[in-house]
Amino acid sequence: MQTFTAWCNSHLRKAGTQIENIEEDFRNGLKLMLLLEVISGERLPKPDKGKMRFHKIANVNKALDFIASKGVKLVSIGAEEIVDGNGKMTLGMIWTIILRFAIQDISVEETSAKEGLLLWCQRKTAPYKNVNVQNFHISWKDGLSLCALIHRHRPDLIDYAKLRKDDPITNLNLAFEVAEKYLDIPKMLDAEDIVNTPKPDEKAIMTYVSCFYHAFAGAEQAETAANRICKVLAVNQENEKLMEEYEKLASEVGLRTQAHCPHDFRDYRRVHKPPKVQEKCQLEINFNTLQTKLRLSNRPAFMPSEGKMVSDIANAWKGLEQAEKGYEEWLLIEIRRLERLEHLAEKFKQKASMHESWTHGKESVLTQRDYETCTLMEIKALMKKHEAFESDLAAHQDRVEQIAAIAQELNELDYHDAASVNARCQAICDQWDSLGTLTQKRREALERTEKLLETIDQLYLEFAKRAAPFNNWMDGAVEDLQDMFIVHTIDEIQVGYCGQPSAFPSDYLNIGPFIGEAEFARIMTLVDPNNSGYVTFQSFIDFMTRETGDTDTADQVIASFKILASDKEYITAEELRRELPPEQAEYCISRMSTYSGHSTQTGALDYMSFSMALYGESDL
């Protein structure tokens, strides 16, 4: 990955940019397209400017289509994988690009690509001691092969005689530093990784060595070409002097057929075109004069370079005048398009501002927990208010769709500031989704609270119904108990008063229905634990409350669980942990069986059988 990243940056820096992470920085396709343009010298289709996923996929597909157009088969490499940051696919794609544009065109003595590069390395390093290049992995581990390549072409950069085969780290780092400083080849490998690996990465070393081939072989080819050109120029110099004036003038007459804006077009017609008319006439005169001189000196007739014949200039001039007319028509169409764009952009801003103004503060309203302290009547009022908000929310759906449609049209018309439009549209859509989610959550919370308060009201009513008879009984019991109870024996019980309202002797106590000696002894230990012979009024009341009070039943426990479960026939661990103390919640979760009824809820628990088991009424 380090090698591929450095290789990509060695080309991208020519365009004034670079990548940091090879898996991430090619995901939108922009730098990938730029890389292909730099290494191929060709222009790719115009990239999509948007930041949406489909924009990124479109850009990566343009890059992949360009690679395929160069005869490269991209097996199992798709745009979606590159956009999703699939590291394996991305590295496979970059290696394919390196093979096609850095290695495939290498040709040495009728061998090409990988074999040609290996043969070139062998030819260049053959005279060097301790160097035997047979492959692109272990042959490079001691660093001498790289140093030999550099010394062969630039002996001033490395003192090869001082290098030691048993010091590979020093040799490799020397080659890396010299190549980066003097040959403009960035460091792509790590010396320790090469030395400490039984078999270094063949693709990484091949990529790095190919940079030396292009650096040195290219210079040799340029030198050879320069010598050849000098010989040709020496033979034809005299004739070139005669032709130079024509070529120069023909180039000057070559008019541009496009203007960048209406202002440039007006300048072209008023300022630039009239002198070119004069130059065109002078060009025809010079051409005829030159041909006459060549004929008189027994030289071959002058054949101007392609596109610079007098007839070519005449045809180009005619085409230029037609282009002027076409450009005028294009300008009118473009002006209308720009006016349409400005109208749509203004419409987008107005609708977006209105919508943003409406949504301002809505999220904070939807997330408030005011229902937690409300009465049932207040909850019902909140429900009505929320229903009104939901209706209002639904009414704004068309506005959001209109905003998205306008943004889409601006993208299709190539609006210059489509990026900010897309960002604002995306923010509006995201907020709209958030409002929908929060609205649903608030409705559920209000409904849950309403059900809870209704249940509490029912419980209050039931309590009142049961409390009324008990209160009546208690009032009568207090009046009856103002007198002392006279108890002579267990079998003979009568009620009497001794003038003390707060206490009475235990042998005057009337317990009620006839009971046995053992039961009477048990009761006396409860009401007169100190064996004082007197029972206080409060002790008696406590005893009666315990003896006559209601006891919990399985049905009551089931009803309580049903309230916690929001009227469902099952309950979840999350609901138990939310409503009960931690110890009690975990107790229930560990003992409740899985709910066997119809339910789509994962982890539903059977609280009914659990409740019955508490009272010994099931097989659990």
XYZ file of C-alpha atoms in Angstrom:
620
model
C 0.000 0.000 0.000
C 2.888 2.375 0.831
C 4.437 1.772 -2.610
C 1.181 2.264 -4.498
C 0.407 5.454 -2.527
C 3.846 6.918 -3.267
C 3.579 5.944 -6.943
C 0.199 7.664 -7.255
C 1.513 10.792 -5.508
C 4.565 10.914 -7.819
C 2.086 11.598 -10.634
C -0.624 13.515 -8.756
C 1.871 16.111 -7.528
C 2.280 17.161 -11.165
C -1.320 18.314 -10.902
C -0.698 19.996 -7.536
C -2.369 17.412 -5.308
C -1.797 14.102 -3.522
C -3.544 11.354 -1.554
C -3.148 10.352 2.096
C -5.130 7.110 2.226
C -5.330 5.055 -0.971
C -8.529 3.310 0.187
C -10.375 6.544 1.048
C -9.088 9.273 -1.295
C -10.175 7.545 -4.536
C -13.737 6.874 -3.313
C -15.344 9.915 -4.988
C -13.522 9.204 -8.269
C -12.152 12.744 -8.703
C -8.485 12.087 -7.905
C -8.680 8.749 -9.704
C -9.758 10.520 -12.904
C -7.028 13.135 -12.386
C -4.391 10.410 -11.933
C -5.393 8.791 -15.224
C -5.256 12.139 -17.028
C -1.734 12.839 -15.718
C -0.233 9.439 -16.558
C -1.976 9.139 -19.959
C -1.788 12.752 -21.119
C -5.423 12.490 -22.224
C -8.586 14.189 -21.078
C -11.336 12.162 -19.428
C -15.036 13.109 -19.479
C -16.058 15.940 -17.205
C -16.567 14.611 -13.636
C -19.850 14.926 -11.748
C -19.606 17.695 -9.155
C -22.128 16.366 -6.630
C -21.276 14.597 -3.373
C -24.093 12.044 -3.469
C -23.274 8.343 -3.747
C -24.505 8.193 -7.358
C -22.161 11.078 -8.283
C -19.187 9.156 -6.859
C -20.176 5.953 -8.651
C -20.531 7.876 -11.923
C -17.001 9.339 -11.590
C -15.400 5.978 -10.741
C -17.204 4.392 -13.709
C -15.736 7.081 -15.994
C -12.258 6.142 -14.744
C -12.905 2.399 -15.148
C -14.314 2.938 -18.661
C -11.158 4.860 -19.599
C -8.944 2.032 -18.302
C -11.021 -0.499 -20.236
C -10.666 1.630 -23.389
C -6.909 1.031 -23.168
C -7.416 -2.708 -23.589
C -7.352 -3.575 -19.894
C -9.754 -6.183 -18.513
C -11.014 -5.229 -15.060
C -11.984 -8.564 -13.563
C -14.402 -8.303 -10.604
C -13.579 -4.610 -10.037
C -16.736 -2.490 -9.828
C -17.361 1.181 -9.056
C -19.479 0.338 -6.003
C -16.574 -1.478 -4.309
C -14.210 1.457 -4.915
C -16.812 3.967 -3.598
C -17.393 1.780 -0.517
C -13.654 1.835 0.281
C -12.965 -1.838 -0.468
C -9.189 -1.945 0.113
C -8.546 -5.153 -1.827
C -10.444 -3.940 -4.898
C -8.810 -0.482 -4.765
C -5.272 -1.911 -4.591
C -6.124 -4.332 -7.418
C -7.300 -1.414 -9.569
C -4.124 0.638 -8.887
C -1.928 -2.359 -9.726
C -3.832 -2.728 -13.003
C -3.154 0.950 -13.783
C 0.570 0.553 -12.961
C 0.837 -2.503 -15.242
C -0.887 -0.705 -18.106
C 0.718 2.729 -17.955
C 4.113 2.115 -16.306
C 5.143 -1.413 -17.308
C 3.206 -2.652 -20.354
C 4.865 -0.258 -22.839
C 8.433 -1.116 -21.736
C 10.221 -2.726 -24.688
C 13.805 -4.026 -24.679
C 15.231 -6.245 -27.447
C 11.885 -7.632 -28.571
C 10.715 -8.284 -25.000
C 8.093 -6.165 -23.323
C 6.302 -5.407 -20.065
C 7.616 -7.333 -17.032
C 10.112 -9.384 -19.065
C 11.358 -6.276 -20.851
C 11.886 -4.442 -17.549
C 13.769 -7.427 -16.096
C 15.993 -7.649 -19.202
C 16.733 -3.905 -18.986
C 17.795 -4.290 -15.341
C 20.005 -7.263 -16.218
C 21.710 -5.409 -19.102
C 22.362 -2.292 -17.009
C 23.713 -4.144 -13.918
C 25.694 -6.872 -15.728
C 29.136 -5.240 -15.219
C 28.693 -4.881 -11.444
C 30.181 -7.236 -8.880
C 27.789 -9.036 -6.481
C 24.740 -8.154 -8.603
C 22.685 -10.859 -10.308
C 19.148 -9.742 -11.156
C 16.924 -12.777 -11.786
C 13.555 -11.585 -10.433
C 11.746 -8.736 -8.728
C 11.954 -9.981 -5.132
C 15.039 -11.581 -3.546
C 17.426 -10.168 -6.178
C 16.911 -6.726 -4.648
C 17.216 -7.545 -0.937
C 20.847 -6.417 -0.439
C 20.318 -3.012 -2.125
C 23.257 -3.428 -4.540
C 21.005 -3.853 -7.599
C 19.360 -0.456 -7.015
C 22.713 1.225 -6.333
C 24.133 -0.352 -9.515
C 21.235 0.997 -11.613
C 21.823 4.501 -10.275
C 25.631 4.316 -10.664
C 25.339 3.039 -14.249
C 23.497 6.190 -15.328
C 24.712 8.705 -12.712
C 28.126 7.614 -11.382
C 28.497 11.025 -9.742
C 25.742 10.194 -7.231
C 27.042 6.934 -5.682
C 30.538 5.572 -4.904
C 29.722 1.960 -5.727
C 33.199 0.644 -4.770
C 32.578 1.494 -1.109
C 29.340 -0.475 -0.818
C 29.234 -3.729 1.191
C 26.990 -6.678 0.410
C 26.582 -7.481 4.126
C 25.088 -4.048 4.897
C 21.755 -4.157 2.983
C 19.941 -1.558 5.142
C 22.589 1.093 4.378
C 22.599 0.208 0.671
C 18.819 0.378 0.331
C 18.444 3.653 2.243
C 21.269 5.201 0.174
C 19.480 4.243 -3.053
C 16.150 5.573 -1.734
C 17.628 8.916 -0.619
C 19.643 9.520 -3.820
C 16.690 8.602 -6.045
C 14.367 10.961 -4.184
C 16.835 13.871 -4.025
C 18.394 13.766 -7.489
C 16.158 11.619 -9.716
C 12.723 12.834 -8.540
C 11.722 9.262 -7.640
C 9.873 9.280 -4.281
C 10.596 6.684 -1.618
C 8.128 3.839 -2.098
C 9.676 1.027 -0.028
C 10.910 0.419 3.515
C 14.421 -0.998 3.860
C 13.644 -2.994 7.001
C 10.581 -4.591 5.375
C 12.627 -5.734 2.371
C 15.510 -7.128 4.419
C 13.354 -8.819 7.073
C 10.983 -10.465 4.576
C 11.956 -13.861 3.070
C 10.413 -12.852 -0.238
C 9.747 -9.100 -0.698
C 6.551 -7.928 -2.414
C 7.123 -8.416 -6.147
C 4.507 -5.873 -7.200
C 5.974 -3.173 -4.934
C 9.560 -3.678 -6.187
C 8.447 -3.875 -9.828
C 6.542 -0.612 -9.430
C 9.542 1.122 -7.856
C 12.080 -0.213 -10.420
C 9.831 0.857 -13.313
C 10.322 4.461 -12.141
C 14.095 4.085 -12.740
C 13.430 2.734 -16.223
C 11.281 5.715 -17.126
C 13.789 8.124 -15.561
C 16.889 6.712 -17.312
C 15.584 5.060 -20.468
C 13.513 8.144 -21.190
C 16.593 10.333 -20.962
C 18.511 8.029 -23.319
C 15.692 8.068 -25.834
C 15.481 11.838 -25.631
C 19.216 12.177 -26.262
C 19.037 9.867 -29.277
C 16.051 11.755 -30.650
C 17.826 15.087 -30.118
C 20.884 13.905 -32.098
C 18.693 12.711 -34.921
C 16.830 16.005 -35.028
C 20.126 17.948 -35.067
C 21.293 15.999 -38.144
C 18.049 16.680 -39.940
C 18.186 20.346 -39.007
C 21.783 20.668 -40.227
C 20.784 19.381 -43.675
C 17.586 21.396 -43.964
C 18.552 24.571 -42.098
C 18.825 26.731 -45.175
C 15.441 25.711 -46.486
C 13.873 26.153 -43.051
C 14.936 29.785 -43.042
C 12.969 30.341 -46.213
C 9.925 28.584 -44.809
C 10.073 30.050 -41.313
C 8.374 33.301 -42.184
C 5.507 31.498 -43.866
C 4.995 29.046 -40.983
C 5.110 31.872 -38.491
C 2.629 33.967 -40.372
C 0.386 30.963 -41.005
C 0.375 30.280 -37.255
C -0.547 33.866 -36.503
C -3.386 33.720 -38.993
C -4.732 30.612 -37.238
C -7.656 32.291 -35.527
C -9.370 31.067 -32.400
C -12.898 30.011 -33.097
C -14.243 30.350 -29.585
C -14.768 33.197 -27.123
C -14.966 32.718 -23.357
C -17.717 35.256 -22.717
C -19.793 37.891 -24.586
C -17.236 40.575 -23.692
C -14.395 38.549 -25.312
C -16.539 37.933 -28.385
C -17.108 41.664 -28.904
C -13.359 42.314 -28.541
C -12.651 39.596 -31.098
C -14.840 41.219 -33.726
C -13.746 44.800 -33.069
C -10.069 44.385 -32.189
C -8.647 40.984 -33.136
C -10.335 40.064 -36.434
C -9.485 43.118 -38.643
C -5.653 42.655 -38.364
C -6.070 38.950 -39.161
C -7.762 39.856 -42.442
C -4.629 41.773 -43.447
C -2.391 38.903 -42.294
C -4.385 36.462 -44.406
C -3.749 38.515 -47.535
C -0.041 38.840 -46.691
C 0.184 35.062 -46.142
C -1.036 34.388 -49.695
C 1.533 36.831 -51.094
C 4.401 35.240 -49.091
C 3.408 31.710 -50.148
C 3.501 32.588 -53.853
C 6.831 34.413 -53.407
C 8.400 31.450 -51.532
C 7.314 28.911 -54.162
C 8.800 31.126 -56.896
C 12.174 31.309 -55.049
C 12.295 27.528 -54.543
C 11.507 26.871 -58.213
C 14.171 29.315 -59.355
C 16.753 27.610 -57.056
C 15.837 24.115 -58.297
C 14.527 23.080 -54.885
C 11.421 20.975 -54.282
C 8.200 22.901 -53.894
C 7.425 23.973 -50.344
C 4.795 21.839 -48.662
C 3.547 23.644 -45.523
C 2.865 21.629 -42.412
C -0.535 20.092 -42.012
C -3.299 22.634 -41.825
C -1.147 25.550 -43.068
C -1.757 25.379 -46.812
C -3.275 28.511 -48.303
C -6.357 26.451 -49.072
C -6.414 25.246 -45.452
C -6.303 28.829 -44.227
C -9.127 29.758 -46.603
C -11.259 26.847 -45.430
C -10.476 27.598 -41.802
C -11.447 31.214 -42.379
C -14.763 30.108 -43.827
C -15.280 27.757 -40.899
C -14.416 30.587 -38.522
C -17.114 32.795 -39.939
C -19.616 29.944 -39.591
C -18.412 29.386 -36.014
C -19.025 33.085 -35.295
C -22.632 32.688 -36.290
C -22.989 29.476 -34.316
C -21.368 31.079 -31.292
C -23.837 33.946 -31.389
C -26.699 31.459 -31.333
C -25.022 29.511 -28.527
C -24.600 32.676 -26.514
C -28.328 33.394 -26.719
C -29.153 29.828 -25.622
C -26.599 30.003 -22.811
C -27.995 33.311 -21.584
C -31.472 31.773 -21.424
C -30.055 28.733 -19.577
C -28.287 30.939 -17.055
C -31.441 32.963 -16.526
C -33.345 29.731 -15.931
C -30.665 28.613 -13.471
C -30.778 31.875 -11.540
C -34.574 31.681 -11.372
C -34.433 28.100 -10.075
C -31.673 28.950 -7.605
C -33.677 31.859 -6.198
C -36.790 29.684 -6.028
C -34.798 27.014 -4.199
C -33.476 29.531 -1.671
C -36.955 30.951 -0.990
C -38.585 27.562 -0.470
C -35.655 26.294 1.585
C -35.738 29.399 3.808
C -39.503 29.083 4.353
C -39.154 25.422 5.260
C -36.177 26.027 7.568
C -38.096 28.809 9.274
C -41.052 26.459 9.841
C -38.864 23.654 11.222
C -36.905 25.969 13.526
C -37.352 24.832 17.118
C -39.549 21.861 16.195
C -36.993 19.276 17.308
C -36.677 20.812 20.777
C -40.476 20.821 21.127
C -40.729 17.169 20.072
C -37.995 16.067 22.480
C -39.349 17.779 25.608
C -40.751 15.479 28.319
C -43.555 17.759 29.545
C -45.968 14.814 29.592
C -44.167 13.242 32.554
C -45.768 15.658 35.074
C -49.202 16.025 33.439
C -52.605 14.969 34.603
C -54.810 12.786 32.451
C -56.758 15.806 31.217
C -53.540 17.619 30.358
C -52.237 14.554 28.513
C -55.377 14.428 26.365
C -54.855 18.119 25.539
C -51.254 17.363 24.548
C -52.486 14.506 22.341
C -54.862 16.869 20.506
C -52.053 19.378 20.058
C -49.729 16.635 18.748
C -52.352 15.417 16.276
C -52.599 18.958 14.921
C -48.793 19.062 14.538
C -48.818 15.727 12.687
C -51.349 17.103 10.220
C -49.206 20.184 9.721
C -46.135 17.971 9.229
C -47.876 15.921 6.550
C -48.899 19.111 4.766
C -45.214 20.123 4.465
C -44.243 16.891 2.688
C -44.981 18.453 -0.727
C -42.707 21.399 0.070
C -39.784 19.100 0.861
C -40.374 17.150 -2.365
C -40.464 20.409 -4.343
C -37.159 21.498 -2.796
C -35.544 18.175 -3.744
C -36.949 18.376 -7.290
C -35.541 21.893 -7.791
C -32.139 20.766 -6.474
C -32.175 17.846 -8.919
C -32.977 20.142 -11.851
C -30.150 22.510 -10.838
C -27.767 19.541 -10.899
C -29.000 18.428 -14.308
C -28.516 21.960 -15.687
C -24.946 22.043 -14.270
C -25.532 24.906 -11.861
C -22.204 26.464 -10.851
C -22.961 26.287 -7.109
C -24.600 22.858 -7.134
C -22.420 21.727 -4.235
C -23.979 24.166 -1.757
C -27.462 23.440 -3.127
C -26.917 19.703 -2.629
C -25.575 20.228 0.872
C -28.555 22.378 1.879
C -31.025 19.967 0.278
C -29.396 17.027 2.063
C -29.581 18.861 5.388
C -33.294 19.578 4.844
C -34.008 15.938 3.958
C -32.037 14.659 6.951
C -33.868 17.053 9.275
C -37.197 16.014 7.747
C -36.441 12.353 8.470
C -35.441 13.304 12.022
C -38.702 15.227 12.568
C -40.700 12.217 11.380
C -38.868 9.916 13.791
C -39.223 12.314 16.732
C -42.926 12.841 15.955
C -43.575 9.093 16.077
C -41.595 8.717 19.321
C -43.519 11.571 20.991
C -46.851 10.068 19.915
C -45.853 6.718 21.407
C -44.712 8.398 24.645
C -47.978 10.384 24.920
C -50.091 7.280 24.266
C -48.092 5.270 26.786
C -48.448 8.007 29.426
C -52.171 8.365 28.696
C -52.714 4.626 29.227
C -50.708 4.747 32.428
C -52.720 7.663 33.837
C -55.997 5.983 32.870
C -54.845 2.879 34.731
C -53.934 4.980 37.763
C -57.374 6.618 37.683
C -58.977 3.173 37.630
C -56.811 2.133 40.554
C -57.784 5.271 42.505
C -61.452 4.501 41.856
C -61.028 0.889 42.955
C -59.153 2.046 46.037
C -61.931 4.459 46.934
C -64.554 1.741 46.520
C -62.654 -0.604 48.825
C -61.620 2.073 51.337
C -65.152 3.314 52.064
C -66.422 0.134 53.867
C -63.115 -0.258 55.679
C -63.232 3.339 56.924
C -66.764 2.793 58.166
C -65.675 -0.347 59.997
C -62.656 1.400 61.479
C -64.796 4.277 62.758
C -67.105 1.804 64.522
C -64.154 -0.199 65.847
C -62.595 2.894 67.407
C -65.836 3.743 69.163
C -66.179 0.162 70.432
C -62.608 0.054 71.621
C -62.873 3.177 73.779
C -64.003 0.813 76.626
C -61.970 -1.877 78.340
C -62.433 -5.529 77.431
C -63.117 -7.866 80.411
C -61.807 -11.367 79.857
C -62.220 -13.894 82.771
C -61.505 -17.051 80.828
C -60.934 -18.130 77.250
C -64.398 -19.630 77.049
C -66.137 -16.665 78.653
C -65.471 -13.393 76.830
C -67.362 -10.181 77.397
C -66.698 -6.558 76.606
C -66.278 -4.030 79.432
C -64.738 -0.659 80.105
C -62.196 0.189 82.772
C -61.992 3.931 82.165
C -58.599 3.845 80.321
C -58.997 4.617 76.581
C -55.417 3.910 75.664
C -54.771 0.540 77.418
C -56.619 -2.344 79.048
C -55.690 -5.504 81.013
C -55.066 -8.522 78.902
C -57.478 -10.636 80.881
C -60.249 -8.216 79.820
C -59.507 -8.706 76.122
C -62.315 -9.929 73.851
C -60.664 -11.319 70.711
C -63.775 -12.088 68.789
C -64.776 -15.605 67.776
C -63.922 -18.474 70.137
C -60.337 -19.727 69.686
C -58.152 -22.402 71.268
C -55.631 -21.956 74.077
C -52.627 -22.185 71.737
C -54.008 -19.570 69.317
C -54.861 -17.257 72.227
C -51.311 -17.588 73.573
C -49.937 -16.726 70.114
C -52.102 -13.614 69.848
C -51.090 -12.454 73.368
C -47.383 -12.652 72.456
C -48.170 -10.313 69.593
C -50.279 -7.708 71.441
C -48.536 -7.926 74.860
C -44.919 -8.974 74.116
C -43.692 -7.768 77.559
C -46.343 -9.816 79.443
C -47.427 -6.646 81.312
C -51.022 -7.686 81.615
C -52.162 -4.667 79.524
C -52.780 -4.299 75.752
C -52.322 -0.797 74.352
C -54.828 0.505 71.903
C -52.151 0.943 69.190
C -50.965 -2.660 69.616
C -54.477 -3.898 69.177
C -55.036 -1.773 66.057
C -51.753 -3.013 64.511
C -52.751 -6.593 65.193
C -56.211 -6.170 63.685
C -54.765 -4.431 60.618
C -52.388 -7.316 59.980
C -54.989 -9.979 60.587
C -57.740 -8.419 58.474
C -55.662 -6.735 55.708
C -55.808 -7.830 52.058
C -53.095 -10.184 50.782
C -51.534 -10.157 47.285
C -52.853 -12.676 44.793
C -51.519 -14.040 41.503
C -54.199 -12.069 39.612
C -53.064 -8.806 41.226
C -49.419 -9.451 40.287
C -50.428 -10.319 36.690
C -52.425 -7.065 36.488
C -49.375 -5.121 37.720
C -47.089 -6.745 35.135
C -49.647 -5.984 32.439
C -49.468 -2.276 33.306
C -45.656 -2.359 33.014
C -45.991 -4.179 29.655
C -48.382 -1.530 28.224
C -51.308 -4.028 28.083
C -49.307 -6.655 26.129
C -49.587 -10.335 27.116
C -45.795 -10.493 27.314
C -43.026 -8.229 28.660
C -39.426 -7.555 27.532
C -36.198 -7.462 29.549
C -35.814 -3.812 28.564
C -39.225 -2.935 30.087
C -38.410 -4.824 33.298
C -35.055 -3.056 33.699
C -36.710 0.286 33.038
C -39.560 -0.133 35.543
C -38.071 -2.247 38.391
C -35.009 -1.865 40.658
C -31.981 -3.693 39.190
C -32.011 -6.643 41.612
C -35.739 -7.335 41.181
C -35.548 -6.848 37.385
C -32.744 -9.405 36.978
C -34.600 -11.800 39.310
C -37.633 -11.715 37.006
C -35.578 -11.953 33.773
C -33.651 -15.010 35.007
C -36.849 -16.882 35.995
C -39.378 -15.905 33.327
C -39.809 -18.372 30.472
C -39.981 -17.328 26.818
C -43.456 -16.193 25.730
C -45.010 -18.983 23.635
C -47.895 -16.981 22.199
C -48.001 -15.071 18.896
C -45.447 -12.242 18.939
C -42.922 -10.629 16.577
C -41.039 -9.132 19.540
C -37.593 -10.678 20.055
C -36.989 -11.762 23.652
C -40.646 -11.658 24.757
C -41.090 -13.072 28.306
C -44.142 -14.829 29.844
C -45.042 -12.851 32.999
C -48.378 -14.671 33.500
C -46.906 -18.138 34.129
C -44.209 -16.498 36.253
C -46.851 -14.781 38.428
C -48.854 -17.975 38.830
C -45.670 -19.807 39.873
C -45.057 -17.273 42.659
C -48.262 -18.529 44.359
C -47.721 -22.183 43.565
C -50.408 -22.158 40.877
C -48.312 -23.531 37.983
C -45.750 -26.213 37.259
C -42.844 -23.726 37.144
